Amino acid sequence: MKKKTALLVTLAMSGAAYAQSSVTLYGAVDAGIGRINTGAPNGNDTRGTGLVSSSLMNNVGSHIGLRGIEDIGGGNKIGFTLETGIDLNEGNSIGAGAGMWGRSARMWAEGGWGTLQLGRSLNASFWGLANWELTGAAVYSVVGSTYNWVGNGPRTSGLITYKTPNLNGFSGDLGYTFAADNVINNEARSKWDMHVKYVGGPVVVAFSANRVQDAKTSYALGGRYSIGNFTLAASLQYAAKEQARRRGATLGGKYAAGLVSVVLDVTRDFKNEWGSQKYTNVLLEGKYALSKRSFLYAAYLRMDGLNNYSVGMRHNF
């Protein structure tokens, strides 16, 4: 009898342990019809009008991922994320990095002390900008497109990041990549990346910065303020690629009512060493929610003198 009781207790404890661990399949699919004239379109997108998927003019790059989490007790958890991009044109896998899991390949541990994250992921400075940017960091964001997501793109490989807990509305991320994990033009160069933000009621303010070894520092100071159905956002941008700089300001507004939202966002260069002249870039976006997980969108992006547009749909799962 005692043996049977002990066995039942062991099985119960084992079941409880397994119940604390989970793996979730998640992702998003996004496709539309549009025209891309800026840069080299991704995947199978052409400069003519056609199907757009995982391109500049999609709301999000289609992707599928695995997210695991385990509660290890004491308010602490350990987890991982593996995420790959998909081109809906022909079903090809599109890595945002060198491999299949190029969108994200990371492990993390979190608790009341904060979060420690290891692996390829979105930069700390990206998250700082995403906190106030009006489209929710859409691929076609005029702020992200013009200033390359605070100068150095949205993701970094080999990234070690610490995220602080929320302290009366203040929080921040600090990331570092060792030189051996960040080879640029056959040169091993370290990189640091950070953001600090304040969120309080209708106000969000964030400062982002990053620097690759032997290059200039990139930074952005931005914020947004919401009142009723309206949200206003503005920022100052200083983006650097090696020694070349692009400086400017952004100003935009969003109106949301019921199932509909409209965004108008504008960037203006003060200095542009990335190109031959200074530009005023514009994004006009409209969205209509079909459900909590799906919506239709239309977007027009005037980017460095070239016109781009799309009409599409997105579903999250």
Short mmCIF file of C-alpha atoms in Angstrom, two decimals, residues 145-310:
data_model
loop_
_atom_site.label_atom_id
_atom_site.label_comp_id
_atom_site.label_asym_id
_atom_site.label_seq_id
_atom_site.Cartn_x
_atom_site.Cartn_y
_atom_site.Cartn_z
CA SER A 145 12.89 52.47 -43.58
CA THR A 146 14.44 55.95 -43.66
CA TYR A 147 16.82 55.55 -40.72
CA ASN A 148 17.31 51.76 -40.90
CA TRP A 149 15.84 51.05 -37.47
CA VAL A 150 18.29 53.29 -35.60
CA GLY A 151 21.09 52.83 -38.09
CA ASN A 152 22.03 49.16 -37.91
CA GLY A 153 18.93 47.21 -38.89
CA PRO A 154 16.46 45.39 -36.65
CA ARG A 155 18.43 42.23 -35.71
CA THR A 156 21.85 41.10 -34.52
CA SER A 157 23.42 37.64 -34.23
CA GLY A 158 25.24 36.48 -31.09
CA LEU A 159 23.42 39.08 -29.00
CA ILE A 160 23.50 39.07 -25.18
CA THR A 161 20.76 41.27 -23.72
CA TYR A 162 19.66 42.20 -20.21
CA LYS A 163 16.17 43.64 -19.73
CA THR A 164 15.38 45.44 -16.50
CA PRO A 165 12.12 44.98 -14.59
CA ASN A 166 9.61 47.84 -14.70
CA LEU A 167 10.50 50.52 -12.14
CA ASN A 168 7.60 52.98 -11.77
CA GLY A 169 7.17 53.20 -15.53
CA PHE A 170 10.89 53.16 -16.37
CA SER A 171 12.62 50.18 -17.97
CA GLY A 172 15.42 49.43 -20.38
CA ASP A 173 17.43 46.91 -22.40
CA LEU A 174 21.21 46.67 -22.74
CA GLY A 175 22.76 44.40 -25.37
CA TYR A 176 26.30 43.43 -26.35
CA THR A 177 27.78 41.34 -29.16
CA PHE A 178 31.37 40.12 -28.95
CA ALA A 179 33.62 40.90 -31.89
CA ALA A 180 34.01 37.19 -32.73
CA ASP A 181 30.21 36.96 -33.21
CA ASN A 182 29.88 40.08 -35.37
CA VAL A 183 32.01 39.88 -38.52
CA ILE A 184 31.48 42.83 -40.90
CA ASN A 185 33.37 42.93 -44.21
CA ASN A 186 35.70 40.18 -42.92
CA GLU A 187 36.45 42.22 -39.77
CA ALA A 188 35.48 41.09 -36.26
CA ARG A 189 33.88 44.09 -34.54
CA SER A 190 31.96 44.26 -31.28
CA LYS A 191 28.67 46.10 -30.88
CA TRP A 192 26.63 47.52 -28.01
CA ASP A 193 22.94 48.34 -28.18
CA MET A 194 20.44 49.82 -25.71
CA HIS A 195 17.23 51.64 -25.01
CA VAL A 196 15.61 53.31 -22.01
CA LYS A 197 11.88 54.06 -21.97
CA TYR A 198 9.16 55.58 -19.83
CA VAL A 199 5.52 54.51 -20.12
CA GLY A 200 2.93 56.38 -18.10
CA GLY A 201 -0.73 56.67 -19.08
CA PRO A 202 -0.99 58.33 -22.51
CA VAL A 203 2.75 59.12 -22.68
CA VAL A 204 5.56 56.93 -24.06
CA VAL A 205 9.13 58.23 -24.40
CA ALA A 206 12.17 56.16 -25.43
CA PHE A 207 15.85 56.77 -26.14
CA SER A 208 17.67 54.21 -28.30
CA ALA A 209 21.37 53.98 -29.17
CA ASN A 210 23.88 51.52 -30.64
CA ARG A 211 27.45 51.50 -31.88
CA VAL A 212 29.54 49.09 -33.92
CA GLN A 213 33.24 49.14 -33.10
CA ASP A 214 35.14 51.77 -35.18
CA ALA A 215 31.86 53.28 -36.49
CA LYS A 216 29.85 56.31 -35.39
CA THR A 217 27.11 55.99 -32.78
CA SER A 218 23.46 55.84 -33.89
CA TYR A 219 20.67 57.10 -31.66
CA ALA A 220 17.00 58.09 -31.66
CA LEU A 221 14.87 59.99 -29.17
CA GLY A 222 11.15 59.60 -29.74
CA GLY A 223 7.79 59.55 -28.06
CA ARG A 224 4.06 59.51 -28.50
CA TYR A 225 1.05 61.02 -26.78
CA SER A 226 -2.51 59.67 -27.01
CA ILE A 227 -5.68 61.66 -26.44
CA GLY A 228 -9.05 60.11 -27.27
CA ASN A 229 -8.93 58.54 -30.73
CA PHE A 230 -5.78 60.42 -31.72
CA THR A 231 -2.09 59.63 -31.17
CA LEU A 232 0.77 61.97 -32.06
CA ALA A 233 4.38 60.80 -32.38
CA ALA A 234 7.66 62.63 -33.05
CA SER A 235 11.37 61.87 -32.91
CA LEU A 236 14.90 63.03 -33.61
CA GLN A 237 17.07 60.55 -35.53
CA TYR A 238 20.85 60.20 -35.92
CA ALA A 239 21.66 57.05 -37.88
CA ALA A 240 25.17 55.94 -38.85
CA LYS A 241 26.55 53.40 -41.29
CA GLU A 242 30.25 53.24 -40.58
CA GLN A 243 31.23 56.96 -40.77
CA ALA A 244 28.32 58.06 -42.99
CA ARG A 245 25.45 59.76 -41.17
CA ARG A 246 21.76 60.40 -41.79
CA ARG A 247 20.14 62.89 -39.43
CA GLY A 248 16.55 64.06 -39.34
CA ALA A 249 13.22 64.33 -37.56
CA THR A 250 9.90 62.53 -37.78
CA LEU A 251 6.34 63.65 -37.10
CA GLY A 252 3.15 61.66 -37.46
CA GLY A 253 -0.39 61.08 -36.32
CA LYS A 254 -2.80 58.17 -35.96
CA TYR A 255 -6.57 58.11 -35.79
CA ALA A 256 -8.30 54.94 -34.57
CA ALA A 257 -12.05 54.43 -34.21
CA GLY A 258 -13.73 51.05 -33.94
CA LEU A 259 -12.38 48.69 -36.59
CA VAL A 260 -10.58 51.39 -38.61
CA SER A 261 -7.24 53.17 -38.14
CA VAL A 262 -5.33 55.64 -40.31
CA VAL A 263 -1.66 56.69 -39.97
CA LEU A 264 0.16 59.58 -41.62
CA ASP A 265 3.88 59.67 -40.83
CA VAL A 266 6.58 61.96 -42.27
CA THR A 267 10.39 62.01 -42.02
CA ARG A 268 12.63 64.93 -43.02
CA ASP A 269 16.40 64.74 -43.43
CA PHE A 270 18.67 67.41 -41.97
CA LYS A 271 21.76 65.65 -43.33
CA ASN A 272 22.06 62.60 -45.60
CA GLU A 273 25.48 61.13 -46.30
CA TRP A 274 23.86 57.83 -47.35
CA GLY A 275 22.57 59.36 -50.57
CA SER A 276 22.98 62.26 -52.96
CA GLN A 277 20.43 64.58 -51.32
CA LYS A 278 18.12 65.18 -48.38
CA TYR A 279 14.60 63.72 -48.62
CA THR A 280 11.15 64.15 -47.18
CA ASN A 281 9.60 60.67 -46.93
CA VAL A 282 5.92 59.91 -46.31
CA LEU A 283 3.83 56.92 -45.21
CA LEU A 284 0.04 56.73 -45.44
CA GLU A 285 -1.49 53.58 -43.94
CA GLY A 286 -5.07 52.44 -43.48
CA LYS A 287 -6.19 49.29 -41.63
CA TYR A 288 -9.52 47.55 -41.15
CA ALA A 289 -9.84 44.83 -38.49
CA LEU A 290 -11.64 41.66 -39.56
CA SER A 291 -11.18 40.02 -36.15
CA LYS A 292 -8.79 40.07 -33.22
CA ARG A 293 -6.21 38.19 -35.31
CA SER A 294 -6.81 39.38 -38.88
CA PHE A 295 -6.92 42.70 -40.69
CA LEU A 296 -6.79 44.31 -44.13
CA TYR A 297 -4.35 47.11 -44.89
CA ALA A 298 -3.42 49.58 -47.60
CA ALA A 299 -0.11 51.44 -47.56
CA TYR A 300 1.64 54.07 -49.65
CA LEU A 301 5.34 54.80 -49.01
CA ARG A 302 7.23 57.65 -50.63
CA MET A 303 10.84 56.65 -49.95
CA ASP A 304 13.83 58.67 -51.16
CA GLY A 305 11.98 59.96 -54.21
CA LEU A 306 10.40 56.63 -55.18
CA ASN A 307 6.77 55.51 -54.82
CA ASN A 308 5.76 52.16 -53.32
CA TYR A 309 2.30 50.84 -52.51
CA SER A 310 0.41 47.72 -51.44
#
